Coordinates of C-alpha atoms in Angstrom, one line a residue:
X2 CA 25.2 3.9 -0.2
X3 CA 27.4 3.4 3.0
X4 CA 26.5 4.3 6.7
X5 CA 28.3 7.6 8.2
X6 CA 30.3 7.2 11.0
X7 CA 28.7 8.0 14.4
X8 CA 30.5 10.0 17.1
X9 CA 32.8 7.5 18.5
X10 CA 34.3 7.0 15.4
X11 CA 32.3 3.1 14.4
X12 CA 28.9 2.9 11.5
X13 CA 26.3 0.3 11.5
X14 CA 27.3 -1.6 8.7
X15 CA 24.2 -4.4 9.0
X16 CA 21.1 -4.4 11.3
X17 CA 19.2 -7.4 13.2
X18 CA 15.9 -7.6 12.5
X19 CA 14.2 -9.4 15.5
X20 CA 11.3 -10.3 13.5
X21 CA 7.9 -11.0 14.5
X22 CA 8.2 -13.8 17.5
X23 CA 11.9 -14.6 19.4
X24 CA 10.1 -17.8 20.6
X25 CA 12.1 -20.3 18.3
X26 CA 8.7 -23.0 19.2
X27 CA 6.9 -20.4 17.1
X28 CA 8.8 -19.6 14.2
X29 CA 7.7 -22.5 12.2
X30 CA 4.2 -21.6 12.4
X31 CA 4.7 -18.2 11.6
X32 CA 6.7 -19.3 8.2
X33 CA 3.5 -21.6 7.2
X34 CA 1.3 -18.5 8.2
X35 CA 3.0 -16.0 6.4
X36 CA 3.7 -18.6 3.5
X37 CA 0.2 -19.0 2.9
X38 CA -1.2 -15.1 3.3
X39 CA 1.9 -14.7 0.4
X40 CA 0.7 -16.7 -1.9
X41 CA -3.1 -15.9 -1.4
X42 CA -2.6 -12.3 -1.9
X43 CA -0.4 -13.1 -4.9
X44 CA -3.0 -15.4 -6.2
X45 CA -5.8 -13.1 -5.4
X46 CA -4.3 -10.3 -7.1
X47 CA -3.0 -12.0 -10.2
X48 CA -7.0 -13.5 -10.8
X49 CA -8.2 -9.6 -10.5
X50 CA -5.5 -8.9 -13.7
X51 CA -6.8 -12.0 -15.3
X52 CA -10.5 -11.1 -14.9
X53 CA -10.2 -7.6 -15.9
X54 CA -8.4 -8.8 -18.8
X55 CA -10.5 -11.3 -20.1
X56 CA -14.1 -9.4 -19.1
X57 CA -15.0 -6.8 -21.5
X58 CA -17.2 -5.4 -18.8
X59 CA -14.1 -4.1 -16.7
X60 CA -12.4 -2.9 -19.7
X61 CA -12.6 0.4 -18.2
X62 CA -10.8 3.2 -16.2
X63 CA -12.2 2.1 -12.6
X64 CA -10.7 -1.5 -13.4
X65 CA -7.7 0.0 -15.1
X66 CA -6.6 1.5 -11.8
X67 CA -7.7 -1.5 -10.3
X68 CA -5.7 -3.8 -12.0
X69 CA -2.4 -1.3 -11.6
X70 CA -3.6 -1.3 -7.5
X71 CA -3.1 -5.2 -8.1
X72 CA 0.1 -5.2 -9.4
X73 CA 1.1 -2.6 -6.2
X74 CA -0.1 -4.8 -3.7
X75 CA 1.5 -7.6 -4.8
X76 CA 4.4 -5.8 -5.0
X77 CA 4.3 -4.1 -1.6
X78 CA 3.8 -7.4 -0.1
X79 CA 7.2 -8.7 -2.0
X80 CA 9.0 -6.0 -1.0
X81 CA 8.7 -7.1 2.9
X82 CA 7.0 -10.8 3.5
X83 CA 9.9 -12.9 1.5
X84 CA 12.6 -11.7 3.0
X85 CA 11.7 -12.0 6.5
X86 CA 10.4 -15.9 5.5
X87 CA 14.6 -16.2 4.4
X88 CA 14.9 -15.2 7.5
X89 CA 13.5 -17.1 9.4
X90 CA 14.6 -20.1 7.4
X91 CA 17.8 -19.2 7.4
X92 CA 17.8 -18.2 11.0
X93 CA 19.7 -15.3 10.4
X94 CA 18.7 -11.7 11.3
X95 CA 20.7 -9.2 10.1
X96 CA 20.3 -7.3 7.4
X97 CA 23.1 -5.0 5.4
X98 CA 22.7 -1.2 5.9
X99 CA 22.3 -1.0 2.2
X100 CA 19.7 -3.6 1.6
X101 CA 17.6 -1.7 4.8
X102 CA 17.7 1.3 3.1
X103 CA 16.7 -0.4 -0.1
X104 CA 13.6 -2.1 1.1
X105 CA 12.8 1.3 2.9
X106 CA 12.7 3.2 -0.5
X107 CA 10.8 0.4 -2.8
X108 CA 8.1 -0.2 0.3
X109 CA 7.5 3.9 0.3
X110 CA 7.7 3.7 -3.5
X111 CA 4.5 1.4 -3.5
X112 CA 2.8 2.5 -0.8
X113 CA 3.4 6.0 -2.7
X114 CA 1.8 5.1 -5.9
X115 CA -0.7 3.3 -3.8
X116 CA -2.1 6.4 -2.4
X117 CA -2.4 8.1 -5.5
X118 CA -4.1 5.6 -7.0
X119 CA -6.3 5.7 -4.7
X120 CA -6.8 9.6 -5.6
X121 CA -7.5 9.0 -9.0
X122 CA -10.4 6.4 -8.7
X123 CA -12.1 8.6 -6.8
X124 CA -11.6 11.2 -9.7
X125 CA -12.8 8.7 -12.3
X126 CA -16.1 8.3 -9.5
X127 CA -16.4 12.0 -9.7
X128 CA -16.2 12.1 -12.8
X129 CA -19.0 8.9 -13.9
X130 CA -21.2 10.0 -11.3
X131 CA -21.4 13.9 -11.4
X132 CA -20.0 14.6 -14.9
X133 CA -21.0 11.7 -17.3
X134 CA -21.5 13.2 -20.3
X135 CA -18.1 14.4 -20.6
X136 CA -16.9 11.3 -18.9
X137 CA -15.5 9.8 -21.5
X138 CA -13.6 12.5 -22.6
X139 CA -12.4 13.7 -19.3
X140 CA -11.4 10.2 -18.4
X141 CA -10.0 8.9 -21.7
X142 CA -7.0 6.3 -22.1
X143 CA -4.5 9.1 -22.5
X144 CA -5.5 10.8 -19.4
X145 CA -5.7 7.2 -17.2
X146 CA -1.8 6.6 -18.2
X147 CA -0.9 10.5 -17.8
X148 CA -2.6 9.8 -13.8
X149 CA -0.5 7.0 -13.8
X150 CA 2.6 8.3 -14.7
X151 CA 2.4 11.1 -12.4
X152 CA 1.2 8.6 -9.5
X153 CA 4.6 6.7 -10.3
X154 CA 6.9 10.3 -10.5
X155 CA 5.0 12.0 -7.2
X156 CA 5.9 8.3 -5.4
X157 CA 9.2 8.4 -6.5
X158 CA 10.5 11.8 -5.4
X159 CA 8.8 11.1 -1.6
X160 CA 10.3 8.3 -1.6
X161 CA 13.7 8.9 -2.8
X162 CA 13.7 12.3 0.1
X163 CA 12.7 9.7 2.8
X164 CA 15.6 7.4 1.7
X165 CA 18.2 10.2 0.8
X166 CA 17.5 12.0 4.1
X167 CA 18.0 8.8 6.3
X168 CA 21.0 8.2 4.8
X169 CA 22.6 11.0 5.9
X170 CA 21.6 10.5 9.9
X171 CA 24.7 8.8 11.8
X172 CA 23.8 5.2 13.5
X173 CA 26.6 4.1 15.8
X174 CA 24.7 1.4 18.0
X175 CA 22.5 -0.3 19.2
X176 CA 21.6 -1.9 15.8
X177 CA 18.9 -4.0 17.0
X178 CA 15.5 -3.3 15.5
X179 CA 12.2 -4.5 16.8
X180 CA 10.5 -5.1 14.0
X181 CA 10.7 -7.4 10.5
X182 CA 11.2 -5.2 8.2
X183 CA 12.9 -1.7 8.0
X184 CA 11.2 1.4 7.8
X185 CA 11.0 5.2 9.5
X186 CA 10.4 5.4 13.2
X187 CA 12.3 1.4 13.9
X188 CA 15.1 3.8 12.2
X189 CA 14.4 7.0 13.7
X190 CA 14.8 5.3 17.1
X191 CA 18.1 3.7 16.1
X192 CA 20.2 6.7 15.5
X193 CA 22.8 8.6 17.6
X194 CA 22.1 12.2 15.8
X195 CA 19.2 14.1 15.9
X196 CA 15.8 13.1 13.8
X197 CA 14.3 16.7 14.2
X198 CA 14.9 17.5 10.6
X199 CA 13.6 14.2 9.7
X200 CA 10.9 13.8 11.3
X201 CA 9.7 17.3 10.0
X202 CA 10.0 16.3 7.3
X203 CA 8.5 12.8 7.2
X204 CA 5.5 15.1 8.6
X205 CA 5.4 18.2 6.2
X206 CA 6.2 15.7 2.5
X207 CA 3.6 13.4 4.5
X208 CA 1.0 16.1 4.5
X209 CA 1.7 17.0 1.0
X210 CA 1.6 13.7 -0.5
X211 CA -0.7 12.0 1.8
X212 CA -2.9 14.6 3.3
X213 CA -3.7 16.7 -0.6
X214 CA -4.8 13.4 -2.0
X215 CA -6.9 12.6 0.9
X216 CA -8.6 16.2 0.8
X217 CA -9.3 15.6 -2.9
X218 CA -10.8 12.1 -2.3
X219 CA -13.4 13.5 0.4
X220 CA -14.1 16.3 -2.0
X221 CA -14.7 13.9 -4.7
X222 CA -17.2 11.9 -2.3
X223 CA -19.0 14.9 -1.0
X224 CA -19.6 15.6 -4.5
X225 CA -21.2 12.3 -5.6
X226 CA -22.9 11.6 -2.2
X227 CA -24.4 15.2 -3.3
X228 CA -25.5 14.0 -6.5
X229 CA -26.1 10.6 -5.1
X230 CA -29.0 11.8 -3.0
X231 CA -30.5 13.4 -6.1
X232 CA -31.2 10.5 -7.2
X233 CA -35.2 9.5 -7.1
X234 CA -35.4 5.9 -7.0
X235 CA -34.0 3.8 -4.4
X236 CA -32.9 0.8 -6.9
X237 CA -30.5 3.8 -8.4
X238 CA -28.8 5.4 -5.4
X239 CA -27.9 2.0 -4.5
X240 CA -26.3 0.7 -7.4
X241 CA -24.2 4.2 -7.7
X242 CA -23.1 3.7 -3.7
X243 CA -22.1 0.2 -4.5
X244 CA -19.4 0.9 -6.3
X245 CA -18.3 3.4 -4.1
X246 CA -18.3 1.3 -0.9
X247 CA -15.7 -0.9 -2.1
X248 CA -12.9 2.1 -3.0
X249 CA -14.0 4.1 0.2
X250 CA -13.4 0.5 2.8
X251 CA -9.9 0.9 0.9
X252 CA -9.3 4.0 1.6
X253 CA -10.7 4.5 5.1
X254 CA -8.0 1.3 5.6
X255 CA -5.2 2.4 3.8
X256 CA -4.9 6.2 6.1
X257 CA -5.7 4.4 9.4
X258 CA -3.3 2.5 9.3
X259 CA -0.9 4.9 7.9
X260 CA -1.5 7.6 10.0
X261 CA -1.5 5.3 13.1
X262 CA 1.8 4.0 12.0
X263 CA 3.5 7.4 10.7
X264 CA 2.1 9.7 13.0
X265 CA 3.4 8.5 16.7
X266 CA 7.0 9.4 16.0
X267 CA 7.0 11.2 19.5
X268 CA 6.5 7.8 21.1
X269 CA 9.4 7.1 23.4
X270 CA 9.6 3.4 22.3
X271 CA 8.0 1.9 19.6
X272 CA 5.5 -1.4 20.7
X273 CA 4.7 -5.1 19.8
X274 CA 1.4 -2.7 18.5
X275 CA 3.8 -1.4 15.5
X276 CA 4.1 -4.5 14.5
X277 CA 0.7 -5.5 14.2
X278 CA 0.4 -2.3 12.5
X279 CA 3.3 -3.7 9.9
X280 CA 1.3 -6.8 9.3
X281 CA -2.1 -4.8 8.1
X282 CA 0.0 -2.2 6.0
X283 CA 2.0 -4.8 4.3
X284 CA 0.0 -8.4 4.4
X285 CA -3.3 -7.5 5.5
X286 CA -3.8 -5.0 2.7
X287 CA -3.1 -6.2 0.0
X288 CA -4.4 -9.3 0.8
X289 CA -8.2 -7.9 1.6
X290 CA -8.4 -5.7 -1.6
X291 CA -8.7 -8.3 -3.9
X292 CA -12.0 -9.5 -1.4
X293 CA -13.1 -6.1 -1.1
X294 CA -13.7 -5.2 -4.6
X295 CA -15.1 -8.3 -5.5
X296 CA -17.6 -9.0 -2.7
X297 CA -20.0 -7.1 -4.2
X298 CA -19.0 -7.0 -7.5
X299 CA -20.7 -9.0 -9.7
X300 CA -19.2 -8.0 -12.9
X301 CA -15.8 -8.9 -11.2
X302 CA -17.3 -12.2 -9.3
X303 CA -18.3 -13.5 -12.9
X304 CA -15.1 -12.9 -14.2
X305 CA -13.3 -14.7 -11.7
X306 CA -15.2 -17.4 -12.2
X307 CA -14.7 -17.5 -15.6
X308 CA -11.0 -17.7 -15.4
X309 CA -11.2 -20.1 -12.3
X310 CA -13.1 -22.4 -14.5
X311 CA -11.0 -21.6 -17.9
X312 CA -7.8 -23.0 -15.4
X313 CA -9.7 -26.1 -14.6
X314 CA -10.6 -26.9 -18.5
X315 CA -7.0 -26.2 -18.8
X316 CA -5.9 -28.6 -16.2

């Protein structure tokens, strides 16, 4: 995919990513930092896949969502965190028009599927809580991979829009983007024809893909706090909050941050605050789910600790 030429007659051919800090002092520390959040959420997910795979307890279609949102976050956080560690290494900061573009359409890939995961644990919560006697049925293996495979398609087509229809908008200079990795607005801000089209369209396929699976997740929790509170004893509508809480702290997380990033497009110039709001979508994330869902998850705490033990007998 090549860059159109803009008006006076030159395309952007690379961009320079100014990263997170100019202060070279500070790079070094930002490399260890990032370094280590890297391989912790790396590590972190890749013991949820090992505990749901050697717990027969989590052999089910909560953890089998779970263990696909593991594999996403540790793929979102690939996508962005080791190139801008090359970078910084290297001390280089430009990055080719096509290899923008490509990170742009793997990140929204992810996030993509992220969100529609999302959507269908809350289904499967629905669906335990409020209709268990057909749960089983309603939520059986083929149906889990069918929810998958439709997460994967919906994700795809958004994705491959967003990329298609950047492609086509003319950037002719400045090429400088304030930011470490490449996504909408940084673009957006960068280009010498107009975004109108764009950005209505970052906003309308946003409100499809984003805002119907956020409408069906509050459904699906109005529905269970409903039958939640139905509940007599106090021991029991406990236990069926608790393993709500941990999806719904992902999801209240996953759409502030997104709709803080995504929708401020009419911002004249994008902050230091953008940034910071890059570093929760694509480290912090994926990096607290792992914690979240096993904080108070004994089931997956045991596991854990079974294959954190089995490593050590292996060592």
């Amino acid at each position: 995919m090549q860059p159109k030429p803009g008006a006076n007659g030159t395309a952007v051919t690379e961009f320079i990513l100014l990263g997170l800090v100019e202060t070279p002092g500070l790079r070094p520390a930002v490399f260890v930092l990032f370094l280590l959040a890297y391989l912790v959420t790396v590590g972190g997910n890749l013991s949820i896949l090992a505990a749901i795979l050697v717990e027969p307890k989590l052999h089910t279609p909560m953890y089998f969502f779970l263990g696909n949102l593991s594999v996403l976050d540790i793929g979102c956080i690939t996508v962005t965190v080791p190139s801008m560690l090359g970078r910084l290494l290297s001390h280089k900061r430009t990055v080719p028009y096509a290899a923008c573009l490509s990170q742009l359409f793997f990140f929204h890939l992810l996030v993509g599927v992220d969100c529609f995961l999302l959507t269908a644990m809350a289904y499967d919560r629905f669906l335990a809580i409020c209709r268990p006697l057909t749960y089983s049925t309603r939520m059986s293996p083929t149906v889990q991979r069918i929810l998958v495979a439709v997460s994967w398609a919906c994700a795809f087509s958004n994705a491959l829009t967003h990329t298609v229809a950047i492609s086509t908008l003319n950037f002719c200079g400045p090429s400088v983007i304030n930011h470490f990795y490449c996504d909408l607005p940084q673009l957006f801000q960068l280009s010498c024809s107009s975004t109108q089209l764009n950005e209505l369209l970052l906003f309308g396929v946003g409100f499809i893909m984003a805002g119907t699976p956020l409408a069906l997740v509050v459904t699906s929790y109005i529905h269970v706090a409903a039958a939640v509170l139905q509940i007599r004893s106090a021991e029991g509508r406990k236990k069926a909050f608790s393993t709500c809480g941990s999806h719904l702290t992902v999801v209240a997380i996953f759409y502030g941050s997104g709709i803080f990033n995504y929708m401020r497009l009419g911002s004249a110039k994008l902050s230091d605050k953008d940034k910071a709001v890059g570093i929760f979508n694509t480290v912090a994330n994926p990096m607290l789910n792992p914690i979240i869902y096993s904080l108070r998850n004994p089931d997956v705490q045991g596991a854990l600790w079974r294959v954190i033990k089995g490593r050590w007998s292996l060592a």
